[in-house]
Structures are given as structure tokens and as C-alpha cells.
PDB file of C-alpha atoms and ligand atoms in Angstrom:
ATOM      1  CA  MET A   1     110.253 106.668 115.123  1.00  0.00           C
ATOM      2  CA  ILE A   2     107.591 106.605 117.639  1.00  0.00           C
ATOM      3  CA  LYS A   3     105.351 103.548 116.970  1.00  0.00           C
ATOM      4  CA  ILE A   4     101.263 103.638 118.593  1.00  0.00           C
ATOM      5  CA  PRO A   5      98.848 101.624 118.340  1.00  0.00           C
ATOM      6  CA  TYR A   6      96.153 101.064 115.114  1.00  0.00           C
ATOM      7  CA  PRO A   7      92.593 100.673 116.094  1.00  0.00           C
ATOM      8  CA  ASP A   8      91.991  97.199 116.304  1.00  0.00           C
ATOM      9  CA  PRO A   9      87.855  97.636 116.411  1.00  0.00           C
ATOM     10  CA  TYR A  10      88.218  93.277 117.771  1.00  0.00           C
ATOM     11  CA  ARG A  11      91.205  93.529 120.014  1.00  0.00           C
ATOM     12  CA  SER A  12      92.044  97.442 121.090  1.00  0.00           C
ATOM     13  CA  VAL A  13      94.343  98.319 123.307  1.00  0.00           C
ATOM     14  CA  LEU A  14      93.379 101.588 124.046  1.00  0.00           C
ATOM     15  CA  GLY A  15      89.455 101.902 123.588  1.00  0.00           C
ATOM     16  CA  SER A  16      86.531  99.913 123.211  1.00  0.00           C
ATOM     17  CA  ASP A  17      85.185  97.273 121.236  1.00  0.00           C
ATOM     18  CA  ARG A  18      83.354  97.199 118.395  1.00  0.00           C
ATOM     19  CA  ASP A  19      80.323  96.563 119.520  1.00  0.00           C
ATOM     20  CA  ALA A  20      80.493  99.375 122.604  1.00  0.00           C
ATOM     21  CA  GLY A  21      82.634 102.973 120.721  1.00  0.00           C
ATOM     22  CA  ASP A  22      85.396 103.632 118.392  1.00  0.00           C
ATOM     23  CA  ALA A  23      88.258 102.246 118.878  1.00  0.00           C
ATOM     24  CA  GLY A  24      89.267 104.371 116.362  1.00  0.00           C
ATOM     25  CA  ASP A  25      88.589 107.819 118.729  1.00  0.00           C
ATOM     26  CA  ALA A  26      90.602 106.490 121.591  1.00  0.00           C
ATOM     27  CA  VAL A  27      93.738 106.164 119.185  1.00  0.00           C
ATOM     28  CA  LEU A  28      93.514 108.921 117.465  1.00  0.00           C
ATOM     29  CA  ASP A  29      92.835 110.970 120.701  1.00  0.00           C
ATOM     30  CA  TYR A  30      96.168 109.211 122.583  1.00  0.00           C
ATOM     31  CA  LEU A  31      97.968 110.635 119.438  1.00  0.00           C
ATOM     32  CA  GLU A  32      96.621 113.590 119.619  1.00  0.00           C
ATOM     33  CA  ASN A  33      96.429 114.674 123.246  1.00  0.00           C
ATOM     34  CA  TYR A  34      99.190 112.429 124.792  1.00  0.00           C
ATOM     35  CA  ILE A  35     102.098 112.319 121.959  1.00  0.00           C
ATOM     36  CA  LEU A  36     101.609 114.860 120.255  1.00  0.00           C
ATOM     37  CA  ARG A  37     101.479 116.833 123.603  1.00  0.00           C
ATOM     38  CA  THR A  38     104.429 115.373 125.106  1.00  0.00           C
ATOM     39  CA  ILE A  39     106.997 113.122 123.873  1.00  0.00           C
ATOM     40  CA  CYS A  40     106.207 113.865 120.236  1.00  0.00           C
ATOM     41  CA  PRO A  41     105.628 117.324 119.713  1.00  0.00           C
ATOM     42  CA  PRO A  42     104.088 118.890 116.373  1.00  0.00           C
ATOM     43  CA  ASP A  43     107.320 120.516 115.405  1.00  0.00           C
ATOM     44  CA  ASP A  44     109.479 117.612 116.133  1.00  0.00           C
ATOM     45  CA  THR A  45     107.508 115.528 114.021  1.00  0.00           C
ATOM     46  CA  ALA A  46     107.776 115.320 110.590  1.00  0.00           C
ATOM     47  CA  GLY A  47     105.227 112.585 109.262  1.00  0.00           C
ATOM     48  CA  ILE A  48     102.266 110.118 110.218  1.00  0.00           C
ATOM     49  CA  ILE A  49     103.024 106.313 108.387  1.00  0.00           C
ATOM     50  CA  VAL A  50     100.079 104.307 108.117  1.00  0.00           C
ATOM     51  CA  GLU A  51      98.330 101.324 106.483  1.00  0.00           C
ATOM     52  CA  PRO A  52      94.840 102.508 105.702  1.00  0.00           C
ATOM     53  CA  VAL A  53      94.326  98.860 105.881  1.00  0.00           C
ATOM     54  CA  GLN A  54      96.600  97.420 108.831  1.00  0.00           C
ATOM     55  CA  SER A  55      98.573  93.786 106.889  1.00  0.00           C
ATOM     56  CA  ASP A  56     100.814  92.154 108.833  1.00  0.00           C
ATOM     57  CA  GLY A  57      99.621  93.426 112.080  1.00  0.00           C
ATOM     58  CA  GLY A  58      96.329  91.230 111.329  1.00  0.00           C
ATOM     59  CA  ASP A  59      94.723  92.118 108.278  1.00  0.00           C
ATOM     60  CA  ILE A  60      93.231  95.162 110.418  1.00  0.00           C
ATOM     61  CA  VAL A  61      90.332  97.329 108.621  1.00  0.00           C
ATOM     62  CA  PRO A  62      90.102 100.636 110.672  1.00  0.00           C
ATOM     63  CA  PRO A  63      86.776 102.207 111.886  1.00  0.00           C
ATOM     64  CA  PRO A  64      85.257 104.377 109.234  1.00  0.00           C
ATOM     65  CA  ARG A  65      86.477 107.669 110.520  1.00  0.00           C
ATOM     66  CA  PHE A  66      89.632 106.868 111.672  1.00  0.00           C
ATOM     67  CA  LEU A  67      92.122 107.692 108.907  1.00  0.00           C
ATOM     68  CA  LYS A  68      89.846 110.880 108.335  1.00  0.00           C
ATOM     69  CA  GLY A  69      90.266 111.734 112.428  1.00  0.00           C
ATOM     70  CA  LEU A  70      94.416 111.446 111.695  1.00  0.00           C
ATOM     71  CA  GLU A  71      94.598 113.216 108.426  1.00  0.00           C
ATOM     72  CA  THR A  72      92.679 116.160 110.179  1.00  0.00           C
ATOM     73  CA  ILE A  73      95.113 116.165 113.024  1.00  0.00           C
ATOM     74  CA  CYS A  74      98.392 115.986 110.151  1.00  0.00           C
ATOM     75  CA  ARG A  75      96.757 119.300 108.567  1.00  0.00           C
ATOM     76  CA  LYS A  76      96.273 120.751 111.807  1.00  0.00           C
ATOM     77  CA  HIS A  77      99.618 120.169 113.183  1.00  0.00           C
ATOM     78  CA  GLY A  78     101.813 120.639 109.947  1.00  0.00           C
ATOM     79  CA  ILE A  79     102.342 117.095 109.739  1.00  0.00           C
ATOM     80  CA  LEU A  80     102.393 115.131 106.859  1.00  0.00           C
ATOM     81  CA  LEU A  81     100.584 112.255 106.109  1.00  0.00           C
ATOM     82  CA  LEU A  82     102.094 109.100 104.618  1.00  0.00           C
ATOM     83  CA  ASN A  83     100.654 105.934 103.651  1.00  0.00           C
ATOM     84  CA  ASP A  84     102.051 102.475 102.744  1.00  0.00           C
ATOM     85  CA  GLU A  85      99.850 100.801 100.320  1.00  0.00           C
ATOM     86  CA  VAL A  86     102.578  98.057  99.827  1.00  0.00           C
ATOM     87  CA  LYS A  87     100.312  95.338 100.082  1.00  0.00           C
ATOM     88  CA  ILE A  88      96.763  97.010  99.334  1.00  0.00           C
ATOM     89  CA  GLY A  89      97.445  99.164  96.172  1.00  0.00           C
ATOM     90  CA  PHE A  90      96.402  98.784  92.773  1.00  0.00           C
ATOM     91  CA  GLY A  91      93.198  97.384  93.492  1.00  0.00           C
ATOM     92  CA  ARG A  92      93.317  94.186  95.997  1.00  0.00           C
ATOM     93  CA  SER A  93      90.424  97.246  98.418  1.00  0.00           C
ATOM     94  CA  GLY A  94      88.130  97.112  95.468  1.00  0.00           C
ATOM     95  CA  HIS A  95      89.351 100.545  94.794  1.00  0.00           C
ATOM     96  CA  MET A  96      92.334 101.073  92.601  1.00  0.00           C
ATOM     97  CA  PHE A  97      93.887 103.015  96.145  1.00  0.00           C
ATOM     98  CA  ALA A  98      92.693 102.120  99.739  1.00  0.00           C
ATOM     99  CA  PHE A  99      93.106 105.439 100.988  1.00  0.00           C
ATOM    100  CA  GLU A 100      90.288 106.420  97.895  1.00  0.00           C
ATOM    101  CA  HIS A 101      87.548 103.948 100.632  1.00  0.00           C
ATOM    102  CA  PHE A 102      88.348 106.983 103.543  1.00  0.00           C
ATOM    103  CA  GLY A 103      88.103 109.769 101.555  1.00  0.00           C
ATOM    104  CA  VAL A 104      91.818 111.351 102.473  1.00  0.00           C
ATOM    105  CA  VAL A 105      94.623 112.267 100.469  1.00  0.00           C
ATOM    106  CA  PRO A 106      97.948 111.912 101.719  1.00  0.00           C
ATOM    107  CA  ASP A 107     100.794 113.543 100.884  1.00  0.00           C
ATOM    108  CA  ALA A 108     102.818 110.786  99.621  1.00  0.00           C
ATOM    109  CA  VAL A 109     102.104 106.756  99.289  1.00  0.00           C
ATOM    110  CA  SER A 110     104.300 104.071  99.001  1.00  0.00           C
ATOM    111  CA  PHE A 111     103.814 100.780  96.239  1.00  0.00           C
ATOM    112  CA  GLY A 112     105.351  98.014  95.994  1.00  0.00           C
ATOM    113  CA  LYS A 113     104.364  93.971  95.247  1.00  0.00           C
ATOM    114  CA  SER A 114     101.206  94.555  93.122  1.00  0.00           C
ATOM    115  CA  MET A 115     102.507  97.165  91.219  1.00  0.00           C
ATOM    116  CA  GLY A 116     104.635  94.714  89.211  1.00  0.00           C
ATOM    117  CA  GLY A 117     102.161  91.700  89.686  1.00  0.00           C
ATOM    118  CA  GLY A 118     105.668  89.855  90.996  1.00  0.00           C
ATOM    119  CA  MET A 119     108.403  91.583  89.105  1.00  0.00           C
ATOM    120  CA  PRO A 120     110.389  93.176  91.355  1.00  0.00           C
ATOM    121  CA  ILE A 121     109.504  97.268  91.497  1.00  0.00           C
ATOM    122  CA  SER A 122     108.218  99.914  94.387  1.00  0.00           C
ATOM    123  CA  ALA A 123     107.742 103.617  94.265  1.00  0.00           C
ATOM    124  CA  VAL A 124     106.861 106.301  96.356  1.00  0.00           C
ATOM    125  CA  VAL A 125     104.202 108.766  94.633  1.00  0.00           C
ATOM    126  CA  GLY A 126     103.893 112.301  96.264  1.00  0.00           C
ATOM    127  CA  ARG A 127     103.434 115.475  96.163  1.00  0.00           C
ATOM    128  CA  ARG A 128     106.028 117.476  93.747  1.00  0.00           C
ATOM    129  CA  GLU A 129     107.011 119.490  96.747  1.00  0.00           C
ATOM    130  CA  LEU A 130     107.924 116.571  98.983  1.00  0.00           C
ATOM    131  CA  LEU A 131     109.519 114.482  96.019  1.00  0.00           C
ATOM    132  CA  ASP A 132     111.600 117.510  94.114  1.00  0.00           C
ATOM    133  CA  VAL A 133     114.069 118.862  97.177  1.00  0.00           C
ATOM    134  CA  ALA A 134     116.956 116.686  97.143  1.00  0.00           C
ATOM    135  CA  PRO A 135     119.683 118.730  95.887  1.00  0.00           C
ATOM    136  CA  ALA A 136     121.951 115.280  95.404  1.00  0.00           C
ATOM    137  CA  ILE A 137     120.732 112.593  93.621  1.00  0.00           C
ATOM    138  CA  ASN A 138     120.795 109.060  95.066  1.00  0.00           C
ATOM    139  CA  MET A 139     121.149 106.717  91.986  1.00  0.00           C
ATOM    140  CA  TYR A 140     120.188 103.652  93.778  1.00  0.00           C
ATOM    141  CA  THR A 141     121.210  99.908  92.260  1.00  0.00           C
ATOM    142  CA  MET A 142     118.222  98.005  91.310  1.00  0.00           C
ATOM    143  CA  ALA A 143     115.964 101.729  90.327  1.00  0.00           C
ATOM    144  CA  GLY A 144     114.105 102.091  87.569  1.00  0.00           C
ATOM    145  CA  ASN A 145     115.025  98.849  85.954  1.00  0.00           C
ATOM    146  CA  PRO A 146     113.827  98.685  82.577  1.00  0.00           C
ATOM    147  CA  VAL A 147     112.285  95.212  82.682  1.00  0.00           C
ATOM    148  CA  ALA A 148     110.391  95.901  85.768  1.00  0.00           C
ATOM    149  CA  CYS A 149     108.597  98.913  84.480  1.00  0.00           C
ATOM    150  CA  ALA A 150     107.663  96.600  81.311  1.00  0.00           C
ATOM    151  CA  ALA A 151     106.313  94.015  83.792  1.00  0.00           C
ATOM    152  CA  ALA A 152     104.271  97.058  86.145  1.00  0.00           C
ATOM    153  CA  MET A 153     103.098  98.844  82.770  1.00  0.00           C
ATOM    154  CA  ALA A 154     101.544  95.730  81.973  1.00  0.00           C
ATOM    155  CA  ASN A 155     100.653  94.946  85.283  1.00  0.00           C
ATOM    156  CA  LEU A 156      99.089  97.886  85.188  1.00  0.00           C
ATOM    157  CA  ASP A 157      97.098  97.943  81.529  1.00  0.00           C
ATOM    158  CA  GLU A 158      96.275  94.003  82.609  1.00  0.00           C
ATOM    159  CA  ILE A 159      94.461  95.241  86.000  1.00  0.00           C
ATOM    160  CA  GLU A 160      92.877  97.605  83.528  1.00  0.00           C
ATOM    161  CA  ARG A 161      91.424  95.371  80.825  1.00  0.00           C
ATOM    162  CA  LEU A 162      90.422  92.954  83.065  1.00  0.00           C
ATOM    163  CA  GLY A 163      88.161  94.881  85.801  1.00  0.00           C
ATOM    164  CA  LEU A 164      90.617  93.837  88.322  1.00  0.00           C
ATOM    165  CA  VAL A 165      89.719  96.408  90.947  1.00  0.00           C
ATOM    166  CA  SER A 166      85.815  96.128  90.619  1.00  0.00           C
ATOM    167  CA  GLN A 167      86.437  92.048  90.506  1.00  0.00           C
ATOM    168  CA  ALA A 168      87.870  92.829  94.373  1.00  0.00           C
ATOM    169  CA  GLY A 169      85.407  94.335  95.579  1.00  0.00           C
ATOM    170  CA  HIS A 170      82.738  91.987  94.620  1.00  0.00           C
ATOM    171  CA  VAL A 171      84.812  88.470  94.656  1.00  0.00           C
ATOM    172  CA  GLY A 172      86.408  90.172  97.446  1.00  0.00           C
ATOM    173  CA  SER A 173      82.319  90.972  99.180  1.00  0.00           C
ATOM    174  CA  TYR A 174      81.887  87.203  98.472  1.00  0.00           C
ATOM    175  CA  LEU A 175      84.292  85.737 100.083  1.00  0.00           C
ATOM    176  CA  LEU A 176      83.280  87.895 102.933  1.00  0.00           C
ATOM    177  CA  SER A 177      80.429  86.583 103.465  1.00  0.00           C
ATOM    178  CA  LYS A 178      81.122  83.016 103.137  1.00  0.00           C
ATOM    179  CA  LEU A 179      83.988  83.749 106.240  1.00  0.00           C
ATOM    180  CA  ASN A 180      80.747  84.995 108.301  1.00  0.00           C
ATOM    181  CA  GLU A 181      79.568  81.852 107.400  1.00  0.00           C
ATOM    182  CA  LEU A 182      82.229  79.666 108.237  1.00  0.00           C
ATOM    183  CA  GLN A 183      82.179  81.394 111.448  1.00  0.00           C
ATOM    184  CA  GLU A 184      78.743  80.614 112.590  1.00  0.00           C
ATOM    185  CA  ARG A 185      79.471  77.031 111.988  1.00  0.00           C
ATOM    186  CA  HIS A 186      83.132  76.981 113.989  1.00  0.00           C
ATOM    187  CA  ALA A 187      83.546  78.403 117.910  1.00  0.00           C
ATOM    188  CA  LEU A 188      87.363  78.784 116.800  1.00  0.00           C
ATOM    189  CA  ILE A 189      86.900  82.087 114.276  1.00  0.00           C
ATOM    190  CA  GLY A 190      86.757  84.800 116.710  1.00  0.00           C
ATOM    191  CA  ASP A 191      86.160  87.553 114.374  1.00  0.00           C
ATOM    192  CA  VAL A 192      86.255  87.335 110.429  1.00  0.00           C
ATOM    193  CA  ARG A 193      87.102  90.903 108.383  1.00  0.00           C
ATOM    194  CA  GLY A 194      88.343  92.517 105.556  1.00  0.00           C
ATOM    195  CA  LEU A 195      88.053  95.195 102.527  1.00  0.00           C
ATOM    196  CA  GLY A 196      88.195  93.910  98.963  1.00  0.00           C
ATOM    197  CA  MET A 197      90.143  91.251  98.998  1.00  0.00           C
ATOM    198  CA  MET A 198      92.755  91.373 101.613  1.00  0.00           C
ATOM    199  CA  LEU A 199      90.857  89.569 104.702  1.00  0.00           C
ATOM    200  CA  GLY A 200      91.752  87.970 108.277  1.00  0.00           C
ATOM    201  CA  LEU A 201      90.116  85.342 110.145  1.00  0.00           C
ATOM    202  CA  GLU A 202      91.072  85.426 113.765  1.00  0.00           C
ATOM    203  CA  THR A 203      91.095  82.122 115.815  1.00  0.00           C
ATOM    204  CA  VAL A 204      90.222  82.284 120.183  1.00  0.00           C
ATOM    205  CA  ARG A 205      89.640  79.477 121.971  1.00  0.00           C
ATOM    206  CA  ASP A 206      87.111  81.541 123.666  1.00  0.00           C
ATOM    207  CA  ARG A 207      85.116  83.607 122.519  1.00  0.00           C
ATOM    208  CA  GLY A 208      84.361  85.494 126.083  1.00  0.00           C
ATOM    209  CA  THR A 209      87.456  86.115 126.719  1.00  0.00           C
ATOM    210  CA  LYS A 210      89.405  86.137 122.872  1.00  0.00           C
ATOM    211  CA  GLU A 211      92.024  84.514 124.158  1.00  0.00           C
ATOM    212  CA  PRO A 212      94.111  83.904 120.263  1.00  0.00           C
ATOM    213  CA  ALA A 213      94.903  80.680 119.335  1.00  0.00           C
ATOM    214  CA  ASP A 214      97.528  80.316 117.576  1.00  0.00           C
ATOM    215  CA  ARG A 215      98.381  77.148 117.552  1.00  0.00           C
ATOM    216  CA  GLU A 216      95.395  75.791 116.115  1.00  0.00           C
ATOM    217  CA  MET A 217      95.379  78.505 113.565  1.00  0.00           C
ATOM    218  CA  ALA A 218      98.670  76.502 112.468  1.00  0.00           C
ATOM    219  CA  LYS A 219      97.648  73.172 112.135  1.00  0.00           C
ATOM    220  CA  ILE A 220      94.299  74.502 110.542  1.00  0.00           C
ATOM    221  CA  VAL A 221      97.133  76.643 107.583  1.00  0.00           C
ATOM    222  CA  MET A 222      99.153  73.606 107.839  1.00  0.00           C
ATOM    223  CA  ARG A 223      96.266  70.906 107.074  1.00  0.00           C
ATOM    224  CA  ALA A 224      94.722  73.671 104.438  1.00  0.00           C
ATOM    225  CA  PHE A 225      97.674  73.158 102.623  1.00  0.00           C
ATOM    226  CA  GLU A 226      98.423  70.131 102.893  1.00  0.00           C
ATOM    227  CA  LEU A 227      94.802  70.281 100.836  1.00  0.00           C
ATOM    228  CA  GLY A 228      95.890  72.159  98.778  1.00  0.00           C
ATOM    229  CA  LEU A 229      94.973  75.663  99.877  1.00  0.00           C
ATOM    230  CA  VAL A 230      98.233  78.195 100.440  1.00  0.00           C
ATOM    231  CA  VAL A 231      97.089  80.979 103.220  1.00  0.00           C
ATOM    232  CA  PHE A 232      99.444  82.173 106.190  1.00  0.00           C
ATOM    233  CA  TYR A 233      99.035  83.547 109.571  1.00  0.00           C
ATOM    234  CA  GLY A 234     100.663  87.034 110.876  1.00  0.00           C
ATOM    235  CA  GLY A 235      98.798  89.710 113.747  1.00  0.00           C
ATOM    236  CA  ILE A 236     100.620  90.263 117.277  1.00  0.00           C
ATOM    237  CA  TYR A 237      99.178  87.337 118.756  1.00  0.00           C
ATOM    238  CA  SER A 238     100.011  84.596 115.570  1.00  0.00           C
ATOM    239  CA  ASN A 239      96.307  84.453 115.591  1.00  0.00           C
ATOM    240  CA  VAL A 240      95.486  85.753 112.007  1.00  0.00           C
ATOM    241  CA  MET A 241      94.789  84.304 108.674  1.00  0.00           C
ATOM    242  CA  GLU A 242      95.497  86.804 106.189  1.00  0.00           C
ATOM    243  CA  ILE A 243      93.856  85.668 103.099  1.00  0.00           C
ATOM    244  CA  THR A 244      95.101  87.568 100.111  1.00  0.00           C
ATOM    245  CA  PRO A 245      94.301  86.001  96.713  1.00  0.00           C
ATOM    246  CA  PRO A 246      95.482  86.873  93.343  1.00  0.00           C
ATOM    247  CA  LEU A 247      92.692  89.557  92.153  1.00  0.00           C
ATOM    248  CA  ILE A 248      91.911  87.382  89.397  1.00  0.00           C
ATOM    249  CA  MET A 249      90.275  84.376  91.373  1.00  0.00           C
ATOM    250  CA  THR A 250      86.608  83.898  91.075  1.00  0.00           C
ATOM    251  CA  GLU A 251      83.068  82.764  93.001  1.00  0.00           C
ATOM    252  CA  ALA A 252      83.605  79.160  91.978  1.00  0.00           C
ATOM    253  CA  GLU A 253      87.582  79.426  93.619  1.00  0.00           C
ATOM    254  CA  VAL A 254      86.383  81.140  96.564  1.00  0.00           C
ATOM    255  CA  ASP A 255      83.747  77.988  96.936  1.00  0.00           C
ATOM    256  CA  GLU A 256      86.830  75.583  96.749  1.00  0.00           C
ATOM    257  CA  GLY A 257      88.987  77.541  99.077  1.00  0.00           C
ATOM    258  CA  VAL A 258      86.529  78.113 101.428  1.00  0.00           C
ATOM    259  CA  ALA A 259      85.298  73.874 101.123  1.00  0.00           C
ATOM    260  CA  ILE A 260      89.096  73.545 102.686  1.00  0.00           C
ATOM    261  CA  LEU A 261      89.127  75.639 105.168  1.00  0.00           C
ATOM    262  CA  ASP A 262      85.932  74.230 106.385  1.00  0.00           C
ATOM    263  CA  GLN A 263      87.371  71.001 106.337  1.00  0.00           C
ATOM    264  CA  ALA A 264      91.134  72.545 107.998  1.00  0.00           C
ATOM    265  CA  ILE A 265      89.241  74.341 110.889  1.00  0.00           C
ATOM    266  CA  GLY A 266      86.868  71.162 111.148  1.00  0.00           C
ATOM    267  CA  GLU A 267      89.636  68.949 111.441  1.00  0.00           C
ATOM    268  CA  VAL A 268      91.553  70.932 114.276  1.00  0.00           C
ATOM    269  CA  GLU A 269      88.604  71.563 116.135  1.00  0.00           C
ATOM    270  CA  ALA A 270      87.709  68.009 116.607  1.00  0.00           C
ATOM    271  CA  GLY A 271      91.511  67.526 117.758  1.00  0.00           C
ATOM    272  CA  GLN A 272      92.046  65.727 113.747  1.00  0.00           C
ATOM    273  CA  VAL A 273      94.962  67.030 113.825  1.00  0.00           C
ATOM    274  CA  SER A 274      98.216  66.225 116.070  1.00  0.00           C
ATOM    275  CA  ASP A 275     101.124  68.583 117.234  1.00  0.00           C
ATOM    276  CA  GLU A 276     103.541  67.250 115.256  1.00  0.00           C
ATOM    277  CA  VAL A 277     102.515  68.486 112.310  1.00  0.00           C
ATOM    278  CA  LEU A 278     103.731  72.330 112.879  1.00  0.00           C
ATOM    279  CA  GLY A 279     106.955  70.207 113.179  1.00  0.00           C
ATOM    280  CA  GLU A 280     109.956  72.849 111.928  1.00  0.00           C
ATOM    281  CA  TYR A 281     107.054  74.843 110.376  1.00  0.00           C
ATOM    282  CA  ALA A 282     106.604  78.480 111.502  1.00  0.00           C
ATOM    283  CA  GLY A 283     104.780  80.884 110.093  1.00  0.00           C
ATOM    284  CA  TRP A 284     103.671  79.823 106.432  1.00  0.00           C
TER     285      TRP A 284
HETATM  286  C1  LIG B 301     101.893  96.609 104.249  1.00  0.00           C
HETATM  287  C2  LIG B 301     103.887  96.733 104.128  1.00  0.00           C
HETATM  288  N1  LIG B 301     104.842  98.068 103.868  1.00  0.00           N
HETATM  289  C3  LIG B 301     105.897  97.771 103.625  1.00  0.00           C
HETATM  290  C4  LIG B 301     106.625  96.767 102.479  1.00  0.00           C
HETATM  291  C5  LIG B 301     107.481  96.321 102.922  1.00  0.00           C
HETATM  292  O1  LIG B 301     108.275  96.526 101.113  1.00  0.00           O
HETATM  293  P1  LIG B 301     109.968  95.541 100.983  1.00  0.00           P
HETATM  294  O2  LIG B 301     109.524  94.363 101.316  1.00  0.00           O
HETATM  295  O3  LIG B 301     109.718  96.288  99.517  1.00  0.00           O
HETATM  296  O4  LIG B 301     111.316  97.061 101.536  1.00  0.00           O
HETATM  297  C6  LIG B 301     106.172  94.889 103.466  1.00  0.00           C
HETATM  298  C7  LIG B 301     106.366  93.612 103.176  1.00  0.00           C
HETATM  299  O5  LIG B 301     105.757  92.770 102.979  1.00  0.00           O
HETATM  300  C8  LIG B 301     104.482  95.746 103.410  1.00  0.00           C
HETATM  301  O6  LIG B 301     103.602  94.408 103.379  1.00  0.00           O
END
């Protein structure tokens, strides 16, 4: 398996940043004109797996043209396009499936987490000719558990009944606007971004150099937890807060949560949260 960078408009490793150009084009160019021409030619490439919005890698919304460009390269070279929607699928993005935002049709999609609303179930949905090939059968120990399947069916009914897909879209936009306001007040916040209810808040020590503020992020998350808000952080520099609330969250709850973040970030900026609070704590 070969990994290539995800196009990060704020902190691109291959291309320019959001102000100067499109980080997605740089990644597509690297894929088509370097990877596929050298170390991994199309004949050796079964598929390309991508998250439509990257989650643990830093909650990154790709530039608008990126996924369509990736699909075009896949079609041109006969490579399968596989989407990982384990975290964002089933409404979180503001569409039932995140790939719908980008006008692409993947050959297969993986689902998990939100599918069962907490019950353990996952699935791969794909074109028949992909999924019906195996002459042998693997039954899997946990596959097809009737309780988990019933929970997932009920969960899907609830998503529809409560209109949670559109709720994720509009409450998520409201949350993003509130995070933008926070960014205006706190120099520690380098970037905020998101699609629907999958949002990221990235801390930096200096907005010019974008030096990742990782310990500061750990303290913010810890302080927010003490104040009653559960968030966690990730990203390749451990400085991105992932905000993936339940889809039932309301605007009033957004206000409550953002007020806690405001306080926690302010206290960390003012040096009021000591290193000791972290103790053995790591991650979330
Ligand atoms: C986007 C994404 N894909 C895949 C996985 C892995 O799923 P599983 O734990 O079911 O293997 C995760 C788990 O965190 C995830 O967030």
C-alpha cells in the first residue's frame, strides 16, 4: 500500500496554501505524474481509498475540485475509487453520504460508526461486480448480527424521521460560524474548517509560521472536559480539535459548547492552565 498526502488547504505539504492556489491540484499532479508513472503504475493499482473529508488526520475538507479530479484519474486509468465514510457517512456531512457534496460516484464505500448509532455494525456497499466475485465464502464471526442490524435499521429510520441530515447541515454551518468568531478573538486558533457536523479547529503558536500548538491543544481539551465539554484532538501534529457532535445537537447546545471552548482557550492563552493538568493524559 502506498500512501500519498491528503490535500490540506491550510497546511499543504505539496502545494500552496488556501490563499495562493489549490492544494488538491498539487496532490493530483503528484499522483498522476509521479506515483502512477513510477512506483505504482495503473496495472498494479487495484484501487484508491480516500476519505471525502479526512477525520483523524486533521479534520480536513479537501479543496472543492479534488475528489472529482481523483475520480477522473481513476476512470482514465481503470482504477477503482473507494470511499471511506466510516466516520462521516449517514448524514454527518449534511448529505446522507459525503461523496454527494463533490459530485463523484465511488465504486465502493465503507461505513461504520454512525450506521448503528453506537451499536457495533459496519458495511461495505459497492457495485455488484465488485462484491459478487468471491467463489469462497467467509462467514466472519460477528457479521450479520441480528441485534446490531435491527439497531442500524431503527437508527436509519430515526435519521429520516428527525430530519437529521439537514439538521447536521444547518446546525453544522451555525457551529462553523461560531468557531470563526472564536478565531477572531483567539490568536491561538490558526484555522477552523468543517463540513456539516464534522469540524476541525487547529491551534498554532504563530499564525505566520503556523507552528503547531500541540501542548496548548491538549490543555484546551482537558480544560474543556473539566468545564463539561467532551472533545478530542488529533491531526498529524496533534494540534487539531475534532468536533463531531451527535447529529441531534441544537443551536442552543452549540452556544453552550462554544462558550466553554471560549473560556478554555482563553485560560490556556492567559497561561492559567498549568502543564500539570495533563499528567499522564494523552490524546483525549
Ligand atoms: C474514517 C475511519 N475509517 C475507518 C476506521 C476504522 O474502522 P474500524 O475500527 O471499524 O476498523 C475509523 C475508525 O476510527 C475511521 O474513523
